[in-house]
Short mmCIF file of C-alpha atoms in Angstrom, two decimals:
data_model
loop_
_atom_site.label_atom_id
_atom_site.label_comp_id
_atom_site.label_asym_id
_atom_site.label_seq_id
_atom_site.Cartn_x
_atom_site.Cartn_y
_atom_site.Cartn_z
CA UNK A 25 0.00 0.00 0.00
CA UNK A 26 2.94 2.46 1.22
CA UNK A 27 4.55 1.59 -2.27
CA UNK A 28 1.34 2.50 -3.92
CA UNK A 29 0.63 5.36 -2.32
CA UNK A 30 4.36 6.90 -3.41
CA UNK A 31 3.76 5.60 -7.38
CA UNK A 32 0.28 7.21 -6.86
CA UNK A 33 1.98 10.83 -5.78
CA UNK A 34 5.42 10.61 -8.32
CA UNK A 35 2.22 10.53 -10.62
CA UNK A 36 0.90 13.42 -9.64
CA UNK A 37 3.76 14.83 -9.32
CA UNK A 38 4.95 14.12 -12.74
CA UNK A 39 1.12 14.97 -14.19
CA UNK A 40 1.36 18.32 -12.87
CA UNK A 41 5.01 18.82 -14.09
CA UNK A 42 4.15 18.29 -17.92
CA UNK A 43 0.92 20.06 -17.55
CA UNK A 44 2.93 23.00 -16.18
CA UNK A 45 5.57 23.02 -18.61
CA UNK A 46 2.90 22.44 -21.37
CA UNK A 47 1.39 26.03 -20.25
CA UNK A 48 4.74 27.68 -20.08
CA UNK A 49 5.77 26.29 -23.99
CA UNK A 50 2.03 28.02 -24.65
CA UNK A 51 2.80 30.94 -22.61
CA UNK A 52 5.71 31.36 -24.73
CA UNK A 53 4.42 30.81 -28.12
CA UNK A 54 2.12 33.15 -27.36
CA UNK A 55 3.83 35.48 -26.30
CA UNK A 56 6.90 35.25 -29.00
CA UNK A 57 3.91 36.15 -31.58
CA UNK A 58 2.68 38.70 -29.77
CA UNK A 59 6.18 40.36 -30.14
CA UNK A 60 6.76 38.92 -33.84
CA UNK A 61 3.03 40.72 -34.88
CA UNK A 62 4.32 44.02 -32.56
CA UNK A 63 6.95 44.45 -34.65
CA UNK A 64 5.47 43.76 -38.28
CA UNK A 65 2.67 46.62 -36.65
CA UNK A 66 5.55 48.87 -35.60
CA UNK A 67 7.53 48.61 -38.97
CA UNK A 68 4.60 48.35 -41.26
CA UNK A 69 3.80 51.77 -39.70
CA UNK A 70 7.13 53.12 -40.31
CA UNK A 71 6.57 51.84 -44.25
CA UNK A 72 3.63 52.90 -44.55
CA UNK A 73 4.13 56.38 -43.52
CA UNK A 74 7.26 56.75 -45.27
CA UNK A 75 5.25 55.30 -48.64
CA UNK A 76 2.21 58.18 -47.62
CA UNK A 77 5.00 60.81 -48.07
CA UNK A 78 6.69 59.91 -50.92
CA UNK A 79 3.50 59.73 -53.02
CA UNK A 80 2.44 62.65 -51.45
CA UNK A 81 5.38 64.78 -52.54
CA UNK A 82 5.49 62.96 -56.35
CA UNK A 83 1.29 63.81 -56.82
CA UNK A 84 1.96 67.38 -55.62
CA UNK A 85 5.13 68.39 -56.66
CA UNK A 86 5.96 69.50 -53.54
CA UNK A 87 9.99 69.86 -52.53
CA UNK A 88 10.91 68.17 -49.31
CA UNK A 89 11.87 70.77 -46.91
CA UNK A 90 14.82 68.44 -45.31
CA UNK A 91 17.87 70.22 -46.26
CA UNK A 92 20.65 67.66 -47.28
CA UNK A 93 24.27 68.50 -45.57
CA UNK A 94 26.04 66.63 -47.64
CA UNK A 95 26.45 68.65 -50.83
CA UNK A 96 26.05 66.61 -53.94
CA UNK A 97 28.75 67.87 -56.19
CA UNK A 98 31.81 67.25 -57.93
CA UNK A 99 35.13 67.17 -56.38
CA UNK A 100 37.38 65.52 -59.05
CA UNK A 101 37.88 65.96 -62.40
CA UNK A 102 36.97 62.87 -64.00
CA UNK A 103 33.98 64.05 -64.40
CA UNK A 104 34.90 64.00 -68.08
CA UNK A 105 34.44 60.36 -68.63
CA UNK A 106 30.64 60.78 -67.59
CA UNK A 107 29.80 64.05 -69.85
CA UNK A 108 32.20 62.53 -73.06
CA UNK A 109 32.12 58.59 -72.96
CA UNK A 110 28.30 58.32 -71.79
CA UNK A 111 26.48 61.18 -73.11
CA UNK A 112 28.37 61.08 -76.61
CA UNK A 113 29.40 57.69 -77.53
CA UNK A 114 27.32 55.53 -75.77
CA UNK A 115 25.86 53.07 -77.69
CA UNK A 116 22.34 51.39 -77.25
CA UNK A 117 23.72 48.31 -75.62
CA UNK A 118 25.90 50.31 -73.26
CA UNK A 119 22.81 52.11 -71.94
CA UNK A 120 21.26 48.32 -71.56
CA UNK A 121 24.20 46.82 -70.03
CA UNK A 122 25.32 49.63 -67.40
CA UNK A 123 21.96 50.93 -66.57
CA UNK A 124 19.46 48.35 -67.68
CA UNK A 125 17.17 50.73 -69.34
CA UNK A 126 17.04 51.70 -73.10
CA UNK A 127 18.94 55.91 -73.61
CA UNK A 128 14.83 57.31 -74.01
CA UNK A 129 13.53 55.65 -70.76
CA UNK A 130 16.45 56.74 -68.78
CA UNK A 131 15.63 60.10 -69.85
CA UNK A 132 12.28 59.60 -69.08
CA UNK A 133 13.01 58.75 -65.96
CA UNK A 134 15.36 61.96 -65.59
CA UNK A 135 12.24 63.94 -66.53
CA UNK A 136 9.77 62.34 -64.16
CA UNK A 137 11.91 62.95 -61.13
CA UNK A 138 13.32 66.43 -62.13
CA UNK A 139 11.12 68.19 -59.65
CA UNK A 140 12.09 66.20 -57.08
CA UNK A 141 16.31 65.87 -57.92
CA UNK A 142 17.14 69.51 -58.70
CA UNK A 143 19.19 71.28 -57.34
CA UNK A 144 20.37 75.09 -57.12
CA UNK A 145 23.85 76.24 -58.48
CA UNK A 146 25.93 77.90 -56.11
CA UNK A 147 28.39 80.92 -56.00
CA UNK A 148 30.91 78.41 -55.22
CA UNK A 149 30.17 74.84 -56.84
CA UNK A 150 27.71 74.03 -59.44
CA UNK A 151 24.84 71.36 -58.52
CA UNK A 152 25.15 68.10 -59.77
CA UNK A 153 22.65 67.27 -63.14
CA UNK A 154 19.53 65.54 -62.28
CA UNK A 155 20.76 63.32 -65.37
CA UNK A 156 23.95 62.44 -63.50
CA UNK A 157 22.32 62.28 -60.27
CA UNK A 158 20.21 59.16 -61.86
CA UNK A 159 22.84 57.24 -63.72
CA UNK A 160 24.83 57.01 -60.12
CA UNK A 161 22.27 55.79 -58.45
CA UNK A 162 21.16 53.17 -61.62
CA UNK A 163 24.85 52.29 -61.66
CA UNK A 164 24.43 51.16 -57.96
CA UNK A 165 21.26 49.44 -58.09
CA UNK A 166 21.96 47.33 -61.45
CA UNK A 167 25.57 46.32 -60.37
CA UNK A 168 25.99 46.53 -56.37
CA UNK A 169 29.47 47.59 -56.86
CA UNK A 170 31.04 49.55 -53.93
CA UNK A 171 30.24 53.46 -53.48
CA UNK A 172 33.98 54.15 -53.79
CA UNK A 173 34.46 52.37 -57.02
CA UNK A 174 31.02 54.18 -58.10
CA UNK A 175 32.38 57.66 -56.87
CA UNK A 176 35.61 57.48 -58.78
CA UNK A 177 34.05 56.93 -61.98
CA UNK A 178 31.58 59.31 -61.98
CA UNK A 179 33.89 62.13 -60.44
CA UNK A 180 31.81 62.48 -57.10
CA UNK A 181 32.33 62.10 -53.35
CA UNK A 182 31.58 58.47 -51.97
CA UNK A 183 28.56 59.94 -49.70
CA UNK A 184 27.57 61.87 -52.84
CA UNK A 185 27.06 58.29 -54.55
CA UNK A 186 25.13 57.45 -51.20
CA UNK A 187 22.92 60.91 -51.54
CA UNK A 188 21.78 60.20 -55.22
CA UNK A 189 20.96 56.40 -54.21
CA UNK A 190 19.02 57.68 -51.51
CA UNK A 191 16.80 60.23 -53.43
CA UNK A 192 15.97 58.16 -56.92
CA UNK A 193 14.95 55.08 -54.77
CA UNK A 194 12.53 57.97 -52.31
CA UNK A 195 11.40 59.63 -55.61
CA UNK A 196 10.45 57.42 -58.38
CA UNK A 197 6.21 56.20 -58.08
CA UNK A 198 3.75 53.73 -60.15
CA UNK A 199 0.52 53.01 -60.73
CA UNK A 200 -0.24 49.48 -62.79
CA UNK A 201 -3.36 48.02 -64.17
CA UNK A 202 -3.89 44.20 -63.76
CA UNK A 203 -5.07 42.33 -66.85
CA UNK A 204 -5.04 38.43 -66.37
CA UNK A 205 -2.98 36.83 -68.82
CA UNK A 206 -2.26 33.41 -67.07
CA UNK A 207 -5.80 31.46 -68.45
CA UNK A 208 -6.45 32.12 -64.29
CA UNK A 209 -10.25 33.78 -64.24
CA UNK A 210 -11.17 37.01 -62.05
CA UNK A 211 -8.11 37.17 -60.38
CA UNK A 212 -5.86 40.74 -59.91
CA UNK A 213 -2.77 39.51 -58.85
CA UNK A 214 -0.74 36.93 -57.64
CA UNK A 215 0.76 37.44 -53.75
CA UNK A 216 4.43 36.62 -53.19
CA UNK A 217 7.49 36.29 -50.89
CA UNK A 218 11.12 38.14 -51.65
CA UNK A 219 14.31 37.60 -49.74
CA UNK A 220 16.81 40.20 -50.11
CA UNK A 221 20.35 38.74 -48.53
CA UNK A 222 21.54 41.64 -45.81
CA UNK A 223 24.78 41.90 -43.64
CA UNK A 224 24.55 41.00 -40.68
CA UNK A 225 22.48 43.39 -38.45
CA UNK A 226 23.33 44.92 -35.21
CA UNK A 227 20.10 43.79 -33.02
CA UNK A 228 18.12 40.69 -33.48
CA UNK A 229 20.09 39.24 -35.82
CA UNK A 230 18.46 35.53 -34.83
CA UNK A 231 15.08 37.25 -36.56
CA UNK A 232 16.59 38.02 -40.20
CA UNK A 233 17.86 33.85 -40.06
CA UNK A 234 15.07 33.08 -43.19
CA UNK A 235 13.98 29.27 -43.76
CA UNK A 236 17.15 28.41 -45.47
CA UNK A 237 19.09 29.71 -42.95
CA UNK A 238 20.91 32.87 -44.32
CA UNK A 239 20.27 36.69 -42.74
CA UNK A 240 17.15 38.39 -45.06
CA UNK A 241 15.23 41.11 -45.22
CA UNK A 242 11.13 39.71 -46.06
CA UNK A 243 8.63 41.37 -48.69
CA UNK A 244 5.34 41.05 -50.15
CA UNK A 245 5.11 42.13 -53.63
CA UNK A 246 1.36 41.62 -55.11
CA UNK A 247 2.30 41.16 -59.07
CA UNK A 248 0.07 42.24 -61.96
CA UNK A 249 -0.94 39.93 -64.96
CA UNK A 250 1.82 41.86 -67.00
CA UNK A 251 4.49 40.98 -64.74
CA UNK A 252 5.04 44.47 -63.24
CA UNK A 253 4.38 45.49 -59.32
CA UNK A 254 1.63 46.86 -57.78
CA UNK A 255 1.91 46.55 -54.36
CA UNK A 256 5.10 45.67 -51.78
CA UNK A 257 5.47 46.04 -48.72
CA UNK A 258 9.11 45.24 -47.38
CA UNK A 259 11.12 45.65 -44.42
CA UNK A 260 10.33 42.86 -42.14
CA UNK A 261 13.44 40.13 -41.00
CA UNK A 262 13.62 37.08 -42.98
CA UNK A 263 12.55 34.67 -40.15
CA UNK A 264 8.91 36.59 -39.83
CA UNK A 265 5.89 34.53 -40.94
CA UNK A 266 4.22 35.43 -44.33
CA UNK A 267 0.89 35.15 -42.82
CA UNK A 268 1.80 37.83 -40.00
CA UNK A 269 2.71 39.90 -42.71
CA UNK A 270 0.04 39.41 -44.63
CA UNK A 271 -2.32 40.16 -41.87
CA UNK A 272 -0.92 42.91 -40.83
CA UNK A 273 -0.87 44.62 -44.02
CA UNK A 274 -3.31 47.42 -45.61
CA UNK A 275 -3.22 44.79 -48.46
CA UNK A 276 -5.10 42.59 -46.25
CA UNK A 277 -7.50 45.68 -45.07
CA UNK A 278 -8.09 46.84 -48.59
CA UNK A 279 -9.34 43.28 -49.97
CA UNK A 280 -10.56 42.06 -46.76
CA UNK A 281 -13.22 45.41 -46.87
CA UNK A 282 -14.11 44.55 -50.78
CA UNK A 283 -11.13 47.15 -51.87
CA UNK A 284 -10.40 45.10 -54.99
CA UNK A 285 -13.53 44.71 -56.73
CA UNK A 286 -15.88 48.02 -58.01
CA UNK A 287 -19.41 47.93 -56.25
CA UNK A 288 -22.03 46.00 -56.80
CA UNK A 289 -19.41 42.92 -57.14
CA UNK A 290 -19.00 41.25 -60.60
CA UNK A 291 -20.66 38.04 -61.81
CA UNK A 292 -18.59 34.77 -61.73
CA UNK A 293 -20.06 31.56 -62.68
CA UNK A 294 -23.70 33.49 -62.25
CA UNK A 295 -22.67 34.17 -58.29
CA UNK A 296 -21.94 37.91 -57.18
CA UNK A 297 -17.90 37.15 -56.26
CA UNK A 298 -15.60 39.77 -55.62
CA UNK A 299 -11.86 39.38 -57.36
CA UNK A 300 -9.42 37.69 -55.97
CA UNK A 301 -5.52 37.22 -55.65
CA UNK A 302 -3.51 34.04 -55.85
CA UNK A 303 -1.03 32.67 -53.47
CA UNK A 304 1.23 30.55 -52.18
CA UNK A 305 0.46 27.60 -49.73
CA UNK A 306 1.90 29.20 -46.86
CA UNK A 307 -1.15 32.11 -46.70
CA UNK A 308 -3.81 31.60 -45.20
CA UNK A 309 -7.33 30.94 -47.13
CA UNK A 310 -9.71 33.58 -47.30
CA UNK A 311 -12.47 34.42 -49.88
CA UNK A 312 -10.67 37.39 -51.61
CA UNK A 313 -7.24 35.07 -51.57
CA UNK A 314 -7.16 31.51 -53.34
CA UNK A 315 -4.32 28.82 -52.92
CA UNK A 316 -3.87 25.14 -53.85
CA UNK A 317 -5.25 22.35 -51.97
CA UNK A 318 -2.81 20.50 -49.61
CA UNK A 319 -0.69 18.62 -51.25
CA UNK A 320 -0.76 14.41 -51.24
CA UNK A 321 2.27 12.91 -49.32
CA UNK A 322 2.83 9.25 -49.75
CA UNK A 323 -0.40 6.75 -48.74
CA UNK A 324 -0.95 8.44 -45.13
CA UNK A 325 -2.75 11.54 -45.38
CA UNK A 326 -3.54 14.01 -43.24
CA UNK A 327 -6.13 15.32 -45.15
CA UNK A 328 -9.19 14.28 -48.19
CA UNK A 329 -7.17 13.08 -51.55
CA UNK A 330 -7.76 15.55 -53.77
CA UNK A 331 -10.70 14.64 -56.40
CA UNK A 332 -9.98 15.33 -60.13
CA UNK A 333 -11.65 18.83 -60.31
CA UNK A 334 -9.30 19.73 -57.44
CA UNK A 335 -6.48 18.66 -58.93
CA UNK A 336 -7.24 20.55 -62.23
CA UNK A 337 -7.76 23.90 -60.25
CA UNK A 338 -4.34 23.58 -58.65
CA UNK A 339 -2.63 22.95 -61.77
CA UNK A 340 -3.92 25.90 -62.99
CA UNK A 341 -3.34 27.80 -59.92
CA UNK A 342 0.17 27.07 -60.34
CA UNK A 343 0.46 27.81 -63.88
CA UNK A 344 -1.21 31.40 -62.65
CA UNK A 345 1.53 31.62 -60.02
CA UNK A 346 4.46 31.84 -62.79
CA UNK A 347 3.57 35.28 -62.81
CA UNK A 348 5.12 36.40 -59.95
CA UNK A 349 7.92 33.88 -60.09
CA UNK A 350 9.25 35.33 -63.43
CA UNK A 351 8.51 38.57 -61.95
CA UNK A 352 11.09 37.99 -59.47
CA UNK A 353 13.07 36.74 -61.71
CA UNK A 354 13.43 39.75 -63.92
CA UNK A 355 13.87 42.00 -60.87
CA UNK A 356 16.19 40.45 -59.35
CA UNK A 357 18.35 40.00 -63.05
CA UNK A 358 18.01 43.71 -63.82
CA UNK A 359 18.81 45.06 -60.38
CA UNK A 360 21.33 42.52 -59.24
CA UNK A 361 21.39 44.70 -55.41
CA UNK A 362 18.72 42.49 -54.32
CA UNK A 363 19.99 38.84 -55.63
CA UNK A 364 23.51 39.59 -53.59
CA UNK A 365 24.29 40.17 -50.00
CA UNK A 366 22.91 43.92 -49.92
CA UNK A 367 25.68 46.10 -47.47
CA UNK A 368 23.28 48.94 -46.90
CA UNK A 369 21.78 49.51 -43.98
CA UNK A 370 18.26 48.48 -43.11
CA UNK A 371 16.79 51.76 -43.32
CA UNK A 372 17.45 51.78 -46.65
CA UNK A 373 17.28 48.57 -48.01
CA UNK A 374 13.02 49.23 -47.76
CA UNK A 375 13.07 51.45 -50.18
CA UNK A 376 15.84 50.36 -52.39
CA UNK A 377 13.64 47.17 -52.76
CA UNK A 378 11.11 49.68 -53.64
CA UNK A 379 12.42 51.33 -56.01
CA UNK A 380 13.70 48.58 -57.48
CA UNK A 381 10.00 47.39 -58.34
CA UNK A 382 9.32 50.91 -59.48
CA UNK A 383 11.69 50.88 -62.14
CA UNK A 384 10.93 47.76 -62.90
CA UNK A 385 7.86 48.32 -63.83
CA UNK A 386 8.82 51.38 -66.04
CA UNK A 387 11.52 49.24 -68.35
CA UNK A 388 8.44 46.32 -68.58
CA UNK A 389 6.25 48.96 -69.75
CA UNK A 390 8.23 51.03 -71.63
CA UNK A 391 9.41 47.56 -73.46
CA UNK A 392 13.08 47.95 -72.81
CA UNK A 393 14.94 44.77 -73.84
CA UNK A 394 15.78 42.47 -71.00
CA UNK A 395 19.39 40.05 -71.66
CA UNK A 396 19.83 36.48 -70.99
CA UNK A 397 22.80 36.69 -69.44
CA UNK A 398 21.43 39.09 -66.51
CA UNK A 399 19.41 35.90 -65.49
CA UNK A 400 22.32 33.41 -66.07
CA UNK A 401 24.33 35.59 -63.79
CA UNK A 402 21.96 35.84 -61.14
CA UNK A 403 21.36 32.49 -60.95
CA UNK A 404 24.96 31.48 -60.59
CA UNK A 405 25.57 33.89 -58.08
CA UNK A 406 22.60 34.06 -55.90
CA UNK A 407 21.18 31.78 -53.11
CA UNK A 408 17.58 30.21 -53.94
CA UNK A 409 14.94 32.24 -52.75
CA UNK A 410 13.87 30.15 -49.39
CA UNK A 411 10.18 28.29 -49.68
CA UNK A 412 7.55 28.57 -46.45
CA UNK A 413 6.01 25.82 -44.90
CA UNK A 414 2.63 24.68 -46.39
CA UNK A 415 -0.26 26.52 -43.92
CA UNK A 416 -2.86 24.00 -42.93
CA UNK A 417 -6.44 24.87 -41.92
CA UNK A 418 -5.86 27.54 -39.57
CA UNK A 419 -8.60 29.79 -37.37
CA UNK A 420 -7.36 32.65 -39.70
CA UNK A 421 -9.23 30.59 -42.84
CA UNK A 422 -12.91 31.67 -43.66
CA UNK A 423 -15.07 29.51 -43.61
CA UNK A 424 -16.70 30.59 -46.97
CA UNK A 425 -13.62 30.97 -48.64
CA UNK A 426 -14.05 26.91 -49.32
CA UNK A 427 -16.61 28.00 -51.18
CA UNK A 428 -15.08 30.20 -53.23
CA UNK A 429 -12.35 27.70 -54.04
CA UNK A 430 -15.08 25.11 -55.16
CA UNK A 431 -16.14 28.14 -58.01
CA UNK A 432 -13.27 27.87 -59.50
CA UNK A 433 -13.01 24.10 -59.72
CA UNK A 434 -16.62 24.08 -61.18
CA UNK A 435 -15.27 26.92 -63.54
CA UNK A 436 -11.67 24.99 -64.70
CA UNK A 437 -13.97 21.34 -65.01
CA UNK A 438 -16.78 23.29 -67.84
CA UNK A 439 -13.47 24.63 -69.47
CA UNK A 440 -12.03 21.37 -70.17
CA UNK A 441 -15.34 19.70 -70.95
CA UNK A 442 -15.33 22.30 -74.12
#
């Protein structure tokens, strides 16, 4: 009985211990996301508002009214090489291999962000040309070669180099029109991940460690039919969870409130049914956002095999989802600062990725040829963009948004009965 009684109490004992430590591992989780979603709230803010006053500025016209200290001029004479060599005997595949834009878009581009780039002569030095100004900062963001490098050729100081990197990437804007292309009905875009490879940062450098284990900074681009950007939002480290992001973003608010369909909705399959985006596995399932079923794996499954129809609609989900994959592709090619390790700081590197989406947009639309070799370089060089964890039936999934899904396969199953 004694013997009993102390096999009956180490039981108890033991009971109570796991149960405890159970609540503490909960405790934890919980409160590890708590501070994971603080932070996406804290630096979606700081995005957010910094993306509110750049438009702001490039609708208006209006001049910031910080005053730069660092005065963007020429200290060396070698300017020469920039006003001889490049603006006299350039040829058309210099301008596509050093700035990755045809000679008209880059003045375009000169054009569009002259209100913003000018500056004032001076009694004593004359201001650097908004033209020059540009081609520093394209130089930069096509090659990621050092400022100091960058600054001897063009005859400037090394923070100068910094300075015109700076304003380009805070002055450029877009607006881009979705047209589905992908055989992928009432859909506006397809919702992605980008990792851009960082030095390591000073604090919380365990939260930039992405799924395949190198330091990143995290964005969500939203990509058009056309291949061009219409919405990213960057800046978050490379370990945070798509779906935070997601959720936390006015992306989310803006579809979630019917922002991506006119009023009343439009017709699909002769059901009122707002447009939707396409995404990845690892997002959660809602009825303005559309992914694959789960995938099979091997003879034990954790969920319904897929029926025929099913399978159909994620074969052509995934066909859909090319989109933003060659997207990616392109961006990263043209603007090789974001497919290598990316030394600026991460106050910067937001809007750098930015910008980068900007102007890629205005070479895709402007037509400007795009080399082979940009991509065979990139992919030699660069690590492979991490993939997320499949996202199961979660309490963030609506429970319409099955529905939805089930649309589509009856819509994909009449199309390949014709």
């Amino acid at each position: 009985m004694e013997e009993e009684e102390q096999l009956r109490s180490f039981m108890f004992l033991m009971s109570y211990m796991l149960l405890k430590r159970r609540r503490d591992i909960n405790n934890a989780n919980v409160q590890r996301r708590s501070e994971i979603q603080r932070r996406i709230r804290h630096r979606q803010y700081f995005f957010q508002r910094q993306k509110r006053m750049l438009l702001m500025m490039i609708a208006g016209g209006i001049r910031s009214n910080v005053r730069i200290r660092t005065r963007p001029w020429t200290t060396t004479p070698s300017t020469d090489w920039w006003e001889r060599v490049v603006m006299t005997e350039f040829q058309p595949s210099d301008w596509l291999d050093k700035f990755r834009m045809s000679r008209e878009t880059f003045f375009y581009l000169c054009d569009k962000l002259r209100p913003r780039l000018a500056r004032q002569d001076t009694s004593f030095r004359l201001a650097l040309p908004v033209e020059k100004r540009v081609a520093v900062a394209l130089w930069r963001l096509a090659s990621n070669i050092e400022y100091r490098t960058i600054s001897t050729l063009f005859g400037v100081g090394k923070s100068t180099v910094c300075r015109c990197v700076r304003d380009m990437c805070h002055a450029i804007d877009s607006a881009q029109l979705f047209l589905s292309q992908w055989g992928f009905p009432h859909c506006v875009a397809a919702i992605t991940t980008l990792h851009t490879a960082i030095i390591t940062p000073s604090n919380n450098a365990s939260d930039y460690a992405n799924p395949a284990g190198w330091l990143s900074v995290l964005s969500q681009v939203a990509v058009s039919g056309r291949g061009q950007f219409w919405d990213v939002c960057a800046s978050f480290p490379g370990g945070t969870d798509p779906a935070d992001i997601l959720q936390n973003s006015s992306l989310w608010a803006t579809a979630a409130e019917g922002g991506l369909s006119p009023a009343p909705p439009p017709v699909f399959m002769g059901k009122p049914l707002r447009y939707v985006l396409i995404g990845e596995a690892c997002y959660p399932l809602q009825s303005w956002l559309i992914k694959a079923y789960p995938e099979e794996r091997g003879r034990r499954l954790s969920h319904a095999a897929m029926t025929e129809p099913q399978r159909l609609f994620s074969r052509k989900l995934a066909r859909a989802l090319r989109v933003s994959e060659e997207a990616l592709l392109r961006l990263r090619s043209r603007w090789q600062c974001l497919s290598k390790r990316n030394d600026c700081g991460l106050d910067v590197v937001p809007t750098m990725i930015l910008a980068c989406c900007i102007l890629h947009n205005m070479c895709e639309s402007h037509g400007d040829a795009f080399k082979a070799e940009w991509q065979v370089e990139v992919a030699e060089a660069e690590s492979p963009q991490p993939s997320h964890k499949q996202l199961l039936s979660t309490g963030m999934d609506q429970s319409h948004a099955e529905e939805v899904r089930h649309l589509f396969c009856d819509y994909f199953e009449q199309q390949n009965k014709l």
